[in-house]
Coordinates of C-alpha atoms in Angstrom, one line a residue:
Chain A
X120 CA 108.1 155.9 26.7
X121 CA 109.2 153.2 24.8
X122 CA 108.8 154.8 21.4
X123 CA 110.5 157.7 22.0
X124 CA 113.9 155.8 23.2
X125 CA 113.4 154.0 19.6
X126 CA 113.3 157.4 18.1
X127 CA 116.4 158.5 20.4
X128 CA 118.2 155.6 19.1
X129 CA 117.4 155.5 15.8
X130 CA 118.5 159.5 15.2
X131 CA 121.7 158.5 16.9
X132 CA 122.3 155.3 14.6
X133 CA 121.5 157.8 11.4
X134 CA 124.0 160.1 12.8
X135 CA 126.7 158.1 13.5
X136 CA 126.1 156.8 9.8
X137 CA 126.6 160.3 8.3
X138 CA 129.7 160.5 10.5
X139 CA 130.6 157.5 8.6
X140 CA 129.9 158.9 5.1
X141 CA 131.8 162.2 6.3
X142 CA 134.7 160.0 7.6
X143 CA 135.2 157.6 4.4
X144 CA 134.9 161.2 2.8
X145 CA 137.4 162.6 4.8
X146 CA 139.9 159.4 4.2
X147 CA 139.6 159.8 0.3
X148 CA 140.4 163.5 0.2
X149 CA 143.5 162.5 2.6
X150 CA 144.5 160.3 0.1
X151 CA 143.7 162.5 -2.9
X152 CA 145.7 165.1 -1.5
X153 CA 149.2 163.0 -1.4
X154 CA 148.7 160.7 -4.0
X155 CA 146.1 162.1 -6.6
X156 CA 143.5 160.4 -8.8
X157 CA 143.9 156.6 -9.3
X158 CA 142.2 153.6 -8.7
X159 CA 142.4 153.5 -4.6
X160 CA 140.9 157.0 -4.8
X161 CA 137.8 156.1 -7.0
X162 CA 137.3 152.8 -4.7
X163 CA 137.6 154.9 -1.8
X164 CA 135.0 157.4 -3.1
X165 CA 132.8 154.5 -3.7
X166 CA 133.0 154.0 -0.2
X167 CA 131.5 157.1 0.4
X168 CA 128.8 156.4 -2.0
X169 CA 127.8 152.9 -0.2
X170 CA 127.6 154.8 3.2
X171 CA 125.6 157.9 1.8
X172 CA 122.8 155.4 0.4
X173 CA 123.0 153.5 3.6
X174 CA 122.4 157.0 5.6
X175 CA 119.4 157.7 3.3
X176 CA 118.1 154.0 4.3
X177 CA 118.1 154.4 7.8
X178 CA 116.6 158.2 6.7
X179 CA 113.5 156.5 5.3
X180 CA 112.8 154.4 7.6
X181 CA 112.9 157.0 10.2
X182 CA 110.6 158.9 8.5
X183 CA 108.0 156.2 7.9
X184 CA 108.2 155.6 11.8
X185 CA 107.1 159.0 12.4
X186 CA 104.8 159.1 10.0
X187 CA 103.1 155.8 12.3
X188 CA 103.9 157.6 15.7
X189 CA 101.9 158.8 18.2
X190 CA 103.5 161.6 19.0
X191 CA 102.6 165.3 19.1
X192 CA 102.5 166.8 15.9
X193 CA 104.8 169.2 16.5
X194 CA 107.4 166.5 17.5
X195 CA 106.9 164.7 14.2
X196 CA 107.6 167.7 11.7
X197 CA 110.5 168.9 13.9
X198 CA 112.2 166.0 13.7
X199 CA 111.5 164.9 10.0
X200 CA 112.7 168.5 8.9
X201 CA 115.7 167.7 10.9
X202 CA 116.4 163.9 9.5
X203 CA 115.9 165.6 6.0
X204 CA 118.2 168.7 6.3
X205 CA 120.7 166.0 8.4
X206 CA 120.6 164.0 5.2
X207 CA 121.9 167.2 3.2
X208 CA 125.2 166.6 4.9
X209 CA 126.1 163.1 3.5
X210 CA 124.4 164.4 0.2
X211 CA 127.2 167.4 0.1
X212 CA 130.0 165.1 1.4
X213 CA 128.9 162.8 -2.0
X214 CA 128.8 166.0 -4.2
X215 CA 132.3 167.1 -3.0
X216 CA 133.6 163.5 -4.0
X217 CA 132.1 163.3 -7.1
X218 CA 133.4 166.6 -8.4
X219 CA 137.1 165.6 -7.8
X220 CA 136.8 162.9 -9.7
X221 CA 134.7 164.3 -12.5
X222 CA 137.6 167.1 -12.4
X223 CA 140.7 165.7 -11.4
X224 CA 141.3 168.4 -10.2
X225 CA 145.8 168.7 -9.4
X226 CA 145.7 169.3 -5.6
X227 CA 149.4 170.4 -5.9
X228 CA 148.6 174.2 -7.3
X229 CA 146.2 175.1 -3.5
X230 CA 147.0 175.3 0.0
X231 CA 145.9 171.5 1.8
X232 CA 146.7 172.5 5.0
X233 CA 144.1 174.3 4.6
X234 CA 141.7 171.7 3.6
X235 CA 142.8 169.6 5.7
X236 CA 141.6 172.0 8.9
X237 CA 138.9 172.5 7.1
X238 CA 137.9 169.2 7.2
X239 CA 139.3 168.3 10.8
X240 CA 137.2 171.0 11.8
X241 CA 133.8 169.6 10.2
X242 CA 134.6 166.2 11.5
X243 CA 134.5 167.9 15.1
X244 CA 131.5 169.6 14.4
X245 CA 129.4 166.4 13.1
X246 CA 130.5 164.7 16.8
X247 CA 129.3 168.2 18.3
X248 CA 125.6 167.7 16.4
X249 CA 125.3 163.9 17.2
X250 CA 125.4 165.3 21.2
X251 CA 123.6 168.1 20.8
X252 CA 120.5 166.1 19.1
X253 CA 121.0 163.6 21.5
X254 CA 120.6 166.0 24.4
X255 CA 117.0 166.9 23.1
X256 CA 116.0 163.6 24.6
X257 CA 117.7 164.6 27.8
X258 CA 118.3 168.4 28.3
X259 CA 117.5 171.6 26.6
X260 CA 119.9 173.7 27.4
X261 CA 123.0 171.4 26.8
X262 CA 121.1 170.9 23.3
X263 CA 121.8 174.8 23.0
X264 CA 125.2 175.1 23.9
X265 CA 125.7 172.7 21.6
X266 CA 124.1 174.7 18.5
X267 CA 126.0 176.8 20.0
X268 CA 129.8 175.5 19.7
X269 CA 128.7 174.5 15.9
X270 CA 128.1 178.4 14.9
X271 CA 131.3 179.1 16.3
X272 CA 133.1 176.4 14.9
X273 CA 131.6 177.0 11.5
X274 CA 132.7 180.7 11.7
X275 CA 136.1 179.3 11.7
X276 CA 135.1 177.1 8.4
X277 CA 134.2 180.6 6.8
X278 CA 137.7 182.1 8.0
X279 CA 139.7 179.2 6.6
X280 CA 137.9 178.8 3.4
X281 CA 138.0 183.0 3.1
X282 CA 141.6 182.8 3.5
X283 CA 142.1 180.2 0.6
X284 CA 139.9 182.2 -1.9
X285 CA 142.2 185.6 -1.2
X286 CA 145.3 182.7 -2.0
X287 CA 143.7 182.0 -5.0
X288 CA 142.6 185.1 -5.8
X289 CA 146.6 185.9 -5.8
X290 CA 147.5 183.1 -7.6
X291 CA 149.4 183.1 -11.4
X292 CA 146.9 180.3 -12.5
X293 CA 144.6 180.3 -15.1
X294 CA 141.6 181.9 -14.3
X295 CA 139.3 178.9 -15.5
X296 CA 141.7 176.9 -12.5
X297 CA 140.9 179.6 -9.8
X298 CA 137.7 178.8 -10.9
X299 CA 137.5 175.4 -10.8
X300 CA 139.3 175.7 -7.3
X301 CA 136.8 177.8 -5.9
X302 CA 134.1 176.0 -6.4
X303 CA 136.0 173.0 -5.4
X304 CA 136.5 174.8 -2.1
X305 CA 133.0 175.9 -1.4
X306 CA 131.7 172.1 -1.9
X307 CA 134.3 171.3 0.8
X308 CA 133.0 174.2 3.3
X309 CA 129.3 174.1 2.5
X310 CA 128.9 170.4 4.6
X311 CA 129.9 172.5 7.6
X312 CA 127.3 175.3 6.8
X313 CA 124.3 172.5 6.2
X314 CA 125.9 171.2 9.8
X315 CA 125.5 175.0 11.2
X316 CA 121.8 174.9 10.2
X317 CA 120.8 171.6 11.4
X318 CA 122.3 172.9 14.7
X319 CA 120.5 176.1 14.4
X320 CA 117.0 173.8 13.6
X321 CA 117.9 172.0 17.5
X322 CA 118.2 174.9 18.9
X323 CA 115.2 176.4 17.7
X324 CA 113.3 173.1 18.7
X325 CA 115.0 173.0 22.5
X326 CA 114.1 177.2 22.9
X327 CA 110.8 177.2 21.4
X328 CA 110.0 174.1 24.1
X329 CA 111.4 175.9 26.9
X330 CA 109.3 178.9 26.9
Chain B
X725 CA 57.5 162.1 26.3
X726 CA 57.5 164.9 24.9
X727 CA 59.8 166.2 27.8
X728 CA 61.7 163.6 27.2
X729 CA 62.4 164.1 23.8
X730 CA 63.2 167.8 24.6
X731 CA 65.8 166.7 26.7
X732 CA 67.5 164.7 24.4
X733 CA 67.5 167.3 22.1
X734 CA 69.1 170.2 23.9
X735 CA 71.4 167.5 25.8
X736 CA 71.9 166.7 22.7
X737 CA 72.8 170.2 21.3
X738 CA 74.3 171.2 24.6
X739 CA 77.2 167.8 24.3
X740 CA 77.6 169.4 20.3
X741 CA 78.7 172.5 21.3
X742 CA 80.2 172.4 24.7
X743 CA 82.5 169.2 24.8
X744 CA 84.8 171.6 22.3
X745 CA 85.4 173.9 25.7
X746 CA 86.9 170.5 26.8
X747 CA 88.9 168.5 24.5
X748 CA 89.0 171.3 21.7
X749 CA 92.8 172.1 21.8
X750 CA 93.4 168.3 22.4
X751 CA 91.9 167.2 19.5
X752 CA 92.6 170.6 17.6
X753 CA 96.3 169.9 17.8
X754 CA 96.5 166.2 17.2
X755 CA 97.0 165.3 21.2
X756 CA 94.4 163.2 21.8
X757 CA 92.2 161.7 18.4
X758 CA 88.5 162.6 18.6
X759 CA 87.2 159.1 19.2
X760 CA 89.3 158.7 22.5
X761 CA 88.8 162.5 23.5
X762 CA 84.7 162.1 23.2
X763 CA 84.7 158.2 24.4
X764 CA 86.0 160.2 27.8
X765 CA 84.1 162.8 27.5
X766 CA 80.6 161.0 27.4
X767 CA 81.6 158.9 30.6
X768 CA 82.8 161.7 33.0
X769 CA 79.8 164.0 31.4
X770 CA 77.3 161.2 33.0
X771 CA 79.7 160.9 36.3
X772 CA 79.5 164.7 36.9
X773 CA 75.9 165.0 36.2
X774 CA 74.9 162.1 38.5
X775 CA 77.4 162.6 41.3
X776 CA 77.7 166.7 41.2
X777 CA 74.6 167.7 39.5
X778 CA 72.1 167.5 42.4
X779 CA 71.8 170.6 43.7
X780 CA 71.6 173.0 40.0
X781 CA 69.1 170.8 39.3
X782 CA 67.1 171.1 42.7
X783 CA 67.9 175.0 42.2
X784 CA 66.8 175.3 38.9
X785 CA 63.4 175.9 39.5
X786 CA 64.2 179.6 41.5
X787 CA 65.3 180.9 38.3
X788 CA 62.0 180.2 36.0
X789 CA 59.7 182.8 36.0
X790 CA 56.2 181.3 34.4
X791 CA 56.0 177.7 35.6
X792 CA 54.2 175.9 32.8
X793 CA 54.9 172.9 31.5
X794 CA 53.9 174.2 28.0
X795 CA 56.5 177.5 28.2
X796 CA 59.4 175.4 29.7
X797 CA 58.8 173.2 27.0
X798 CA 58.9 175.5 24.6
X799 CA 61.3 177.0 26.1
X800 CA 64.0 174.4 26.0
X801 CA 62.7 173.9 22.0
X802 CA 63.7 177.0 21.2
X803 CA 67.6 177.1 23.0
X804 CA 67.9 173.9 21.3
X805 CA 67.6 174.9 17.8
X806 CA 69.4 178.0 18.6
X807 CA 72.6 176.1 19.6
X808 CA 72.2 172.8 17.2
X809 CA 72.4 175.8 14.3
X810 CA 75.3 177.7 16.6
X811 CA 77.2 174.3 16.4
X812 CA 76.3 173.8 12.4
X813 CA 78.1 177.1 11.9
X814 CA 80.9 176.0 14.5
X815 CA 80.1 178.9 17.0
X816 CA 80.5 178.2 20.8
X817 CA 78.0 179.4 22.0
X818 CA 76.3 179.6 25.5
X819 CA 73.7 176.9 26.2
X820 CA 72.8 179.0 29.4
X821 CA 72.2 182.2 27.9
X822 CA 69.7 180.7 25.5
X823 CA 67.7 179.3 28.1
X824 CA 68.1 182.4 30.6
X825 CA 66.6 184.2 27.3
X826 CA 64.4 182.0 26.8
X827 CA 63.1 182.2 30.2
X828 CA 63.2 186.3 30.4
X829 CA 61.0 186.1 26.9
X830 CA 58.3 183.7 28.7
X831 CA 58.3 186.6 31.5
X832 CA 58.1 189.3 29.5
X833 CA 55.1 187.4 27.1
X834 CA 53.3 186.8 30.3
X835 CA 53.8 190.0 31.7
X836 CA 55.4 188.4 34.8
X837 CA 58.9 189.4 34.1
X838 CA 60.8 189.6 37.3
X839 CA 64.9 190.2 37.3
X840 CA 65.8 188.8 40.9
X841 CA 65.5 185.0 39.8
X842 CA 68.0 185.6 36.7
X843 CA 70.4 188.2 38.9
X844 CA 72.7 185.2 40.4
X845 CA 72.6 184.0 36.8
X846 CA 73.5 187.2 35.0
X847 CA 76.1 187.7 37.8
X848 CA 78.0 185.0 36.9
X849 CA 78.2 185.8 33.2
X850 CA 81.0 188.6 34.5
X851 CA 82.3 186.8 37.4
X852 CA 83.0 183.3 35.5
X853 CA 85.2 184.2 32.8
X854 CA 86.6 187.3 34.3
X855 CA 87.2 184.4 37.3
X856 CA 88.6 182.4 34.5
X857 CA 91.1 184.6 33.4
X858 CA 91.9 185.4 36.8
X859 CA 92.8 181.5 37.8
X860 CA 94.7 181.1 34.1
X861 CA 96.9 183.9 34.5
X862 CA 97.9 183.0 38.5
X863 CA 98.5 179.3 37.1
X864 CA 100.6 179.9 34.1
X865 CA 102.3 182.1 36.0
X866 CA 103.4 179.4 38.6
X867 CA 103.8 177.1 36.4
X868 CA 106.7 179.2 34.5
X869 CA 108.2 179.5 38.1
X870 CA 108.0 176.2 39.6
X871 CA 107.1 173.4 37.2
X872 CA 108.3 174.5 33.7
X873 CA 112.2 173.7 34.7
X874 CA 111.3 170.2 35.0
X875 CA 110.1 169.2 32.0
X876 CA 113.6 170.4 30.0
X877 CA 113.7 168.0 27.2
X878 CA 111.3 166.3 24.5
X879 CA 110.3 163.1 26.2
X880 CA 109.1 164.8 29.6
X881 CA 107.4 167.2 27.6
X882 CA 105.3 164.6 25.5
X883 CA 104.6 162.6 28.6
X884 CA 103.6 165.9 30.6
X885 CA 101.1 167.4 27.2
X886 CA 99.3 163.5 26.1
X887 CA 98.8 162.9 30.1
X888 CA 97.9 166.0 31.5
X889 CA 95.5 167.0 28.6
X890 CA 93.7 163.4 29.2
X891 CA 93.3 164.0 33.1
X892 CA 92.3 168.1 32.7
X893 CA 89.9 166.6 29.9
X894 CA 88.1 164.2 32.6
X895 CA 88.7 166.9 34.9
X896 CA 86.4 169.4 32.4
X897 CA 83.6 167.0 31.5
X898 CA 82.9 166.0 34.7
X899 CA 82.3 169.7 36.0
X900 CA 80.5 170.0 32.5
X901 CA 78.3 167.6 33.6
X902 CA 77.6 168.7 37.3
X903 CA 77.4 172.1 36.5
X904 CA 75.4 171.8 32.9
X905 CA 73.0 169.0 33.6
X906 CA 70.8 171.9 35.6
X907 CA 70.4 173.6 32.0
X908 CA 69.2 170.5 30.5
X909 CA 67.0 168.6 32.8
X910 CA 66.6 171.5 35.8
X911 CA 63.2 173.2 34.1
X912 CA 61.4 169.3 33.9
X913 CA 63.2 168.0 37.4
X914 CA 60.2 169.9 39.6
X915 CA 57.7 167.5 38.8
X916 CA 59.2 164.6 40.6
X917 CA 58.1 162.2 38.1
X918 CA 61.6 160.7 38.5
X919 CA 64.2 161.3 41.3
X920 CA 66.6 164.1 40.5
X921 CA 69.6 161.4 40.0
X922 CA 67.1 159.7 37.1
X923 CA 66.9 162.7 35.5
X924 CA 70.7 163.7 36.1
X925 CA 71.4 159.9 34.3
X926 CA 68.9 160.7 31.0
X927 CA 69.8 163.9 30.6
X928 CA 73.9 162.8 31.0
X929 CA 73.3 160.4 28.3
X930 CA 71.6 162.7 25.6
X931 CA 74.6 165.1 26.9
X932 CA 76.8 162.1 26.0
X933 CA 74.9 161.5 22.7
X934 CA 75.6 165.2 21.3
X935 CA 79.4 164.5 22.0
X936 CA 79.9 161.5 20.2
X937 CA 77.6 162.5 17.4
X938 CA 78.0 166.4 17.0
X939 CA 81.1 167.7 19.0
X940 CA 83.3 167.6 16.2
X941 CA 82.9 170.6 14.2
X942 CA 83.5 173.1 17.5
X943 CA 86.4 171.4 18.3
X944 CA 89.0 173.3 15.8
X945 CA 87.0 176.9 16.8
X946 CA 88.4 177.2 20.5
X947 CA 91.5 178.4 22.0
X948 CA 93.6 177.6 18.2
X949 CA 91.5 180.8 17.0
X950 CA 91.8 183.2 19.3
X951 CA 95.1 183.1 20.2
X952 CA 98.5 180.6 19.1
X953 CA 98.5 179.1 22.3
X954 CA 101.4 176.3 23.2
X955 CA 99.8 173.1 24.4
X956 CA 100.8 174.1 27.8
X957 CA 99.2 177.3 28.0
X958 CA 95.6 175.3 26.5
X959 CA 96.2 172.6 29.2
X960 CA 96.0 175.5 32.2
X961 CA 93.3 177.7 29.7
X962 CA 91.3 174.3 30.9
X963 CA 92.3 173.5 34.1
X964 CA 91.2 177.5 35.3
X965 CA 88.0 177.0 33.3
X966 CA 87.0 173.6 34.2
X967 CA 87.8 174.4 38.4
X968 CA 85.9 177.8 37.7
X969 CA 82.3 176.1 36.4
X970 CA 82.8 173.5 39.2
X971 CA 82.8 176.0 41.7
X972 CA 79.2 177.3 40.2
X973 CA 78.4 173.5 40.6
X974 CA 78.9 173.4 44.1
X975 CA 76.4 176.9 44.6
X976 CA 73.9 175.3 42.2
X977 CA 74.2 178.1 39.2
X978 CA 74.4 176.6 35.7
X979 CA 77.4 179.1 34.0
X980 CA 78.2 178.9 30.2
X981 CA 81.7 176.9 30.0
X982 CA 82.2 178.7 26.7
X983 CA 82.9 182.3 28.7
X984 CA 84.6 180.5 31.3
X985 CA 87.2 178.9 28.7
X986 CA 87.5 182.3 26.4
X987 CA 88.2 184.1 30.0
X988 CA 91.0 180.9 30.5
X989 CA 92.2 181.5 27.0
X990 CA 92.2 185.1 27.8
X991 CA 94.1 184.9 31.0
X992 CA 97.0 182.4 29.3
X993 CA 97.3 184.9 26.4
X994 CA 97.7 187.9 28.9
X995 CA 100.8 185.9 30.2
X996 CA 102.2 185.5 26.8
X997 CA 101.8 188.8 26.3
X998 CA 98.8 190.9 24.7
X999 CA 99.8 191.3 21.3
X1000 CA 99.8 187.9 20.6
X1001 CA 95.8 187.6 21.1
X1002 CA 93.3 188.1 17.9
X1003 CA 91.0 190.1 19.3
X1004 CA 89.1 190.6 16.7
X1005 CA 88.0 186.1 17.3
X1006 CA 87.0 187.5 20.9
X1007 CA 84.5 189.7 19.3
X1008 CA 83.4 187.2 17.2
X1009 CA 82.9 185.1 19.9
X1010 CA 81.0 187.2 22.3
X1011 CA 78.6 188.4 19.3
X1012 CA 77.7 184.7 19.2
X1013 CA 76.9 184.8 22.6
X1014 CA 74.8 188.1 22.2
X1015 CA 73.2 187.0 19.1
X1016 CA 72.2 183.5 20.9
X1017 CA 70.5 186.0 23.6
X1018 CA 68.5 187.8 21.0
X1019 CA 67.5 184.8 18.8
X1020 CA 66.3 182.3 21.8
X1021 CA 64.8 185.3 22.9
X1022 CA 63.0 186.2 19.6
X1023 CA 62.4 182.6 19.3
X1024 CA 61.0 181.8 22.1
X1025 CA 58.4 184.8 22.7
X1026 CA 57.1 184.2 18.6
X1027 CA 56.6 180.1 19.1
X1028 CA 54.8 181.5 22.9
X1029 CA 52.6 184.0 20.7
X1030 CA 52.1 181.3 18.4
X1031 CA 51.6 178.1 20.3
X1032 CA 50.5 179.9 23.4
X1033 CA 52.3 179.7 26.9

C-alpha cells in the first residue's frame, strides 16, 4: 500500500528531525558546559529553536494526512497520539535550552559528567525509538523489544539524575542554587521519560495488534 | 399488484434490518464507508437470490398452513411493519420469525394449525446460531494458531481487515440473498405467474432497495454492542454466520441471519474469553426476537379477524 509506505516514511523523516533538535541540543549544552553563556551558546540555542519548529512542520502535516487517510480508525488515533506525544520531546529539548539561558545558570558548581551521560544516554535512546516505530511497519515483536531497551535505558536516566540530586542535596550552596539546579536537572532528564512513554505507546500499539 | 407491492415492502424491510448482520462491524468501525458496504451489498443480495435462491423458494410453500392468497398477503403485511418499526428502533430482528408467526396465527385463526410444516423451521432457530457459535469458535481458534503469526505488523494487518471484511461482506449478502429471498417472495412463488428466477430477481431488488435506503440505522447495533470485538474476531463472527445460513440455503429452509450472527458473535467472544461479553445486549437481543414472535403474531390474527382470511 502505497499510502502506508508514505506514512512509514514520513514518521521516520519527523523522527530523524527530533533527533536533529535533540542533537543541536545536545551540541549547545556541550558547549555551555566548557565555555558558559555567550554569544555562540545563544546562536547555538537558536539552532535548536529552528529545528523544533521544523519538527512541529513536518508534525502538522502528518497529522492533516491522517486526518485524509483511508485507514482504519484505530490506525489513525494511534499514530496521531504518537506524532503528538513524539513532538513533546523536541518541545522539552527547547524548554531545557531556554531555561539555561533565562538562568545562566554557572555549570562549574554540579557534576557534568554526569550530564553529559545523561544526555549520551537519551541520544541512544531517540535512535532506539526511530527503530522501534519503524519496526511497526515491519515486525511486532522487534517493535517491543525495542520499547523494551528504552525502559531500561531510561531507568539508567533516573539512576544518573538520582545520583546528582543526593550531590546536590550535599552541597554547601545556597539553597535557592540547589534549587535552581534541580530543576535544571529534571528538564534535562524528563526528554528521556517523554521518550520512555512514546516507547511504551509502540508497544502498546504492536501487543494490542498481536492478540 | 398488490402482491407485488407486498414484496417490495417486506424486501424492503427485510434489506433495512438484515444487511447490518453483514457489513455492520464494517461500517460500525470505519472499515468500509456505508455507501461502498451497501453498493456491494445490493449486488451480491440479487446474485444469491437468483443463483441460490431456487430451492427455499420452491420449498416455501410446505411450510404455510392456510393457502390463501388473502392470509399470505396479510400475512407478509403484518411481518413487514413489525420489522420496518424493529429497524426504526435499531433492533435486529428476525424477518423469519415474523413470518413463521405470522403463518402459526393464520393456522390457529383458521383452526388448521398444524406444527409439522414449521418443525424444520423452528429447528433451525437452535441449530443456526448454536451452529454459528460452534464454526466461530473452531475458526478463531485456528486462526490464532495458524494465520495470526503472519500478519505481525501494521501494514499486513490493514491489508488483511479492509480486504477480508469486503470479500466476507460479498460472501454474507450473497447467502443473504439465497437463503432470505424464500422469506420474501416464497409465500407468492406457488402461483407460477412468473418463473421462480423472476420472482427471485423482484424480490432481490426490493431486498436491495431496503439496503440502500434503510440499512443504516442497524448497522452500529451488531457485534460493537454485545461484545468489544477486534476487527478480526467480527470478520470470522461473519464468516461462521454467513457459511452457516448458506448451508440452510442449500436444504431450502429460510433461517434468521440475525441468530446466526449473535451465535458468531457469541462463539468469537467465548474465545476471548467470557467475561468480556455484555450479556445483558444478548438478552436484549433475543427479547426482540421474542417480542417480533408475539407482535406478528398478534398482528397478524387481529388484521385476519378484521379483514377476514
Amino acid at each position: 500500500m502505497k499510502k502506508m509506505g508514505k506514512l512509514r516514511s514520513e514518521l521516520g523523516r519527523f523522527m530523524g528531525k527530533i533527533e536533529e533538535t535533540y542533537s543541536a541540543y545536545k551540541s549547545v549544552m556541550t558547549y555551555y558546559f566548557v565555555n558558559g553563556f555567550n554569544n555562540e551558546t545563544k546562536s547555538m540555542a537558536e539552532r535548536v529553536h529552528e529545528k523544533e519548529s521544523e519538527a512541529d512542520e513536518i508534525r502538522r502535516e502528518i497529522i492533516a494526512e491522517l486526518v485524509r487517510s483511508d485507514f482504519l480508525a484505530s490506525t489513525i488515533e494511534e499514530f496521531m497520539h504518537i506524532v503528538e506525544l513524539s513532538d513533546k520531546i523536541a518541545d522539552a529539548a527547547e524548554k531545557s535550552v531556554d531555561n539555561i539561558l533565562c538562568k545562566s545558570i554557572d555549570s562549574s558548581k554540579i557534576n557534568i559528567a554526569v550530564l553529559e551521560e545523561i544526555v549520551i544516554i537519551t541520544e541512544t535512546q531517540l535512535g532506539i525509538l526511530k527503530r522501534a516505530l519503524d519496526s511497526l511497519f515491519t515486525d511486532y515483536d522487534i517493535a517491543v523489544s525495542g520499547a523494551v531497551e528504552l525502559e531500561v535505558l531510561e531507568h539508567k536516566v533516573d539512576l544518573l539524575q538520582r545520583k546528582q540530586m543526593w550531590e546536590l542535596l550535599e552541597h554547601d550552596m545556597p539553597l535557592c542554587d540547589k534549587m535552581y539546579f534541580r530543576d535544571f536537572i529534571e528538564r534535562m532528564a524528563v526528554v528521556s521519560d517523554i521518550i520512555e512513554d512514546v516507547g511504551d505507546e509502540i508497544e502498546k500499539i504492536a501487543v494490542k495488534r498481536r492478540l | 399488484m398488490l402482491e407485488l407491492l407486498l414484496v417490495i415492502f417486506i424486501g424492503w424491510s427485510l434489506g433495512g434490518n438484515d444487511a447490518a448482520n453483514v457489513f455492520g462491524n464494517a461500517v460500525a468501525n470505519r472499515v468500509i464507508k456505508f455507501r461502498t458496504a451497501a453498493i456491494t451489498a445490493s449486488v451480491f443480495v440479487v446474485l444469491g437470490a437468483v443463483i441460490g435462491g431456487g430451492k427455499g423458494i420452491a420449498n416455501y410453500n410446505s411450510f404455510v398452513i392456510v393457502k390463501s392468497d388473502n392470509t399470505s398477503m396479510i400475512i407478509i403485511f403484518s411481518a413487514a411493519i413489525i420489522v420496518t418499526i424493529m429497524t426504526y428502533l435499531k433492533i435486529p430482528v428476525s424477518v423469519t420469525h415474523t413470518i413463521i408467526a405470522g403463518i402459526a396465527a393464520a393456522g390457529l385463526k383458521n383452526g388448521a394449525f398444524k406444527t409439522e410444516p414449521l418443525v424444520p423451521i423452528v429447528i433451525s432457530w437452535v441449530l443456526s446460531p448454536v451452529g454459528a457459535a460452534f464454526l466461530s469458535y473452531f475458526l478463531y481458534r485456528m486462526f490464532l494458531a495458524y494465520v495470526k503469526k503472519y500478519i505481525n505488523n501494521i501494514e499486513k494487518m490493514e491489508n488483511f481487515v479492509k480486504y477480508g471484511f469486503m470479500i466476507i461482506g460479498i460472501y454474507g449478502s450473497y447467502s443473504l440473498g439465497a437463503n432470505n429471498i424464500a422469506n420474501v417472495v416464497g409465500i407468492f412463488a406457488h402461483d407460477k405467474r412468473l418463473s421462480i428466477n423472476e420472482w427471485a430477481f423482484v424480490g432481490s431488488l426490493a431486498i436491495a432497495l431496503g439496503i440502500v435506503t434503510f440499512s443504516r440505522r442497524v448497522m452500529d447495533s451488531v457485534g460493537k454492542d454485545i461484545t468489544q470485538m477486534t476487527n478480526i474476531g467480527a470478520l470470522i463472527a461473519v464468516a461462521a454466520s454467513s457459511t452457516i445460513v448458506l448451508i440452510y440455503s442449500f436444504a431450502g429452509i429460510p433461517v434468521s441471519t440475525s441468530q446466526a450472527i449473535v451465535g458468531g458473535v457469541i462463539g468469537v467472544g467465548l474465545s476471548e474469553g467470557i467475561r468480556n461479553m455484555k450479556v445483558s445486549v444478548i438478552l436484549k437481543i433475543i427479547s426482540g426476537w421474542v417480542y417480533s414472535l408475539l407482535f406478528s403474531g398478534i398482528g397478524t390474527y387481529l388484521l385476519l379477524c378484521i379483514l377476514g382470511g
